[in-house]
PDB file of C-alpha atoms and ligand atoms in Angstrom:
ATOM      1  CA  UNK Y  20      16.867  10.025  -6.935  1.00  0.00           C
ATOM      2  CA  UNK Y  21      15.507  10.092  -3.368  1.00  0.00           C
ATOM      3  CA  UNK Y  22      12.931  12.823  -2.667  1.00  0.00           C
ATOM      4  CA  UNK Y  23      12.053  14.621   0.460  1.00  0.00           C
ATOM      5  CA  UNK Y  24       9.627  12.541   2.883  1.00  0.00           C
ATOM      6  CA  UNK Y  25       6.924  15.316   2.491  1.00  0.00           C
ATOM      7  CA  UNK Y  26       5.922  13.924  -1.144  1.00  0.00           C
ATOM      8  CA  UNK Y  27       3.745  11.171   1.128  1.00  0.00           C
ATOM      9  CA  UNK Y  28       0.006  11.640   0.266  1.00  0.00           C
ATOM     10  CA  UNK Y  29      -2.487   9.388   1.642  1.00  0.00           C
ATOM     11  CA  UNK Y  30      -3.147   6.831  -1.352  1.00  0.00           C
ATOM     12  CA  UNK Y  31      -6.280   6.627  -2.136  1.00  0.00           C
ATOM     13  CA  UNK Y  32      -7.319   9.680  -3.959  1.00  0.00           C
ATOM     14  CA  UNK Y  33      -4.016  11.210  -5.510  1.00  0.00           C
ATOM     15  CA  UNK Y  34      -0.006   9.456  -6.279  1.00  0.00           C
ATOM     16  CA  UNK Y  35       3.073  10.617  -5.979  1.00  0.00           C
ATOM     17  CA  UNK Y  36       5.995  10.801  -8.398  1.00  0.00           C
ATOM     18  CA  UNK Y  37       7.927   9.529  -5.005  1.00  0.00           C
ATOM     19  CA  UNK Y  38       5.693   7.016  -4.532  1.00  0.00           C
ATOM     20  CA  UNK Y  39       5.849   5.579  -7.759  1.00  0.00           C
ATOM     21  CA  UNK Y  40       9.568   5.377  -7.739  1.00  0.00           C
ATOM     22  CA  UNK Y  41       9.251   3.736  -4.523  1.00  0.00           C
ATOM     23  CA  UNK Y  42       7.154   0.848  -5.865  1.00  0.00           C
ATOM     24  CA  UNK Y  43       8.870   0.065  -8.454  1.00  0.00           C
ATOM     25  CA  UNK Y  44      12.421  -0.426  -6.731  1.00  0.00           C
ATOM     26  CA  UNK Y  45      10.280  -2.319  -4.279  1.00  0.00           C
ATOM     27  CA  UNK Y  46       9.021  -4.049  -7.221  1.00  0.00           C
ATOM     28  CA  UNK Y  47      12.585  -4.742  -8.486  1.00  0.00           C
ATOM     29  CA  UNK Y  48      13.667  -5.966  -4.940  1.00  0.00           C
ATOM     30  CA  UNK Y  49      10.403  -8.335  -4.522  1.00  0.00           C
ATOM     31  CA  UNK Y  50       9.629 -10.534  -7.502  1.00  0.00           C
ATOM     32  CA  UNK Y  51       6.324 -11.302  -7.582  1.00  0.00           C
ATOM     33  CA  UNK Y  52       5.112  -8.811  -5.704  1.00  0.00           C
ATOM     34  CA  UNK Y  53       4.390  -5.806  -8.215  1.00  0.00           C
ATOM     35  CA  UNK Y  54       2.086  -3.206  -6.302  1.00  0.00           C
ATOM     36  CA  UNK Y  55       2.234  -1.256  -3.082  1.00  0.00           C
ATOM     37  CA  UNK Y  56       0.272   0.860  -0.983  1.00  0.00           C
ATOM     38  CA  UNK Y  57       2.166   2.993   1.269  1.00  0.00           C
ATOM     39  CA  UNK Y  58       0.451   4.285   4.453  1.00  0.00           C
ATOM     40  CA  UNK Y  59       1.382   7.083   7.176  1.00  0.00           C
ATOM     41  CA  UNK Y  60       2.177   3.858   9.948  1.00  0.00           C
ATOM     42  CA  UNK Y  61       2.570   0.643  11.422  1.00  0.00           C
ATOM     43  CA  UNK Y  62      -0.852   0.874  12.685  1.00  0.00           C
ATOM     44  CA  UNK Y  63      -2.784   1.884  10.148  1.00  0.00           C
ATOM     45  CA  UNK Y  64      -0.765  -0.312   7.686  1.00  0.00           C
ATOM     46  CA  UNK Y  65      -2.415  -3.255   9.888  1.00  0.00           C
ATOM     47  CA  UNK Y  66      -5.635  -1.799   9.591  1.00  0.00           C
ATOM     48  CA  UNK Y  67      -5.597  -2.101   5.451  1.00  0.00           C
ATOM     49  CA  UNK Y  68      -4.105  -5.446   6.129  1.00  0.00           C
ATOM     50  CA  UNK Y  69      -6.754  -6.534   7.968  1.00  0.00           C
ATOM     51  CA  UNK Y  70      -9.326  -5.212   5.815  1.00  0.00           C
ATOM     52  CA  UNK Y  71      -7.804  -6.433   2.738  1.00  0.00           C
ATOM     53  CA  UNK Y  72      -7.693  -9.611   4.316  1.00  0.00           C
ATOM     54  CA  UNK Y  73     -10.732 -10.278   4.908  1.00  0.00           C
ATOM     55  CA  UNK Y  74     -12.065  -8.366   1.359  1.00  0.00           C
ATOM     56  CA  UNK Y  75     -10.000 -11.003  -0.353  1.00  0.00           C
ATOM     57  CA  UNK Y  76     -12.747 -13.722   1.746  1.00  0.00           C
ATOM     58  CA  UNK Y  77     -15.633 -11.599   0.813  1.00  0.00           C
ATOM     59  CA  UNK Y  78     -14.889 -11.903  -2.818  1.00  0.00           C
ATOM     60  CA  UNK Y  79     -13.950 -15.390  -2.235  1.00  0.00           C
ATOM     61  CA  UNK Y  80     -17.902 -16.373  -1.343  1.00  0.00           C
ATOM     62  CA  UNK Y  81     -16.416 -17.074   2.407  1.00  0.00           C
ATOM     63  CA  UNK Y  82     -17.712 -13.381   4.136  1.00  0.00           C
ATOM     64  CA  UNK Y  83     -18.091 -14.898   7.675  1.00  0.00           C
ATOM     65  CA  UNK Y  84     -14.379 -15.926   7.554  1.00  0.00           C
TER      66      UNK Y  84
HETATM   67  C1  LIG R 111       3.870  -4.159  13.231  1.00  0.00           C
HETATM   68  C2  LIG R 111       3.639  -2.780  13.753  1.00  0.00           C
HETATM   69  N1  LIG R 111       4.615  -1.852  13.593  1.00  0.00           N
HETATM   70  C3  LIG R 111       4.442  -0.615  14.050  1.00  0.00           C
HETATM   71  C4  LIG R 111       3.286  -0.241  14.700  1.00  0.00           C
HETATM   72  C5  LIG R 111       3.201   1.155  15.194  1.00  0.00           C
HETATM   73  O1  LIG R 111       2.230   1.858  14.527  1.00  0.00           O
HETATM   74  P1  LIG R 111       2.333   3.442  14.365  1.00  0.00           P
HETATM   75  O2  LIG R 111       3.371   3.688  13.312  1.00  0.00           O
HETATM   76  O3  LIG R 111       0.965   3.859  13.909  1.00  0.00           O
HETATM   77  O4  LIG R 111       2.700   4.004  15.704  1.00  0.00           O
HETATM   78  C6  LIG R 111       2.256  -1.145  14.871  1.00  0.00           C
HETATM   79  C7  LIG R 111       0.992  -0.761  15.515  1.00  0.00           C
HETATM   80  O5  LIG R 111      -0.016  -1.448  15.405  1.00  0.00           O
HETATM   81  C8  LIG R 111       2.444  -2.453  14.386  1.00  0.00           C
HETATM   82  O6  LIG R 111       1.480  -3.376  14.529  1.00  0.00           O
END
């Protein structure tokens, strides 16, 4: 069941029962790829991208990459 858009929270303090419904059909749809982190935009979603990014080199032992 679809819910109205307005059960978006930012994620990183508090979840959604929308939210979690969301991720798993995304889930379903995308083997492989089993979490999500949903965000307000385009821009900000390329923010945590970024960041992620280059978190993932940090923990790698590469941090000026
Ligand atoms: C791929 C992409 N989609 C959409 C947007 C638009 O972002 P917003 O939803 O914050 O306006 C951006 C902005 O950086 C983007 O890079």
């Amino acid at each position: 069941m679809l819910r109205a858009i307005y059960d978006y929270i930012h994620p990183t303090m508090f979840i959604t029962g929308s939210c979690e419904d969301l991720a798993t059909r995304l889930a379903q749809k995308a083997p492989g790829i089993d979490r999500s982190y949903f965000l307000s935009g385009g821009s900000e979603a390329n923010e945590a991208a970024i960041k992620l990014a280059c978190q993932i080199q940090v923990e790698r032992g590469n941090p000026t990459r």
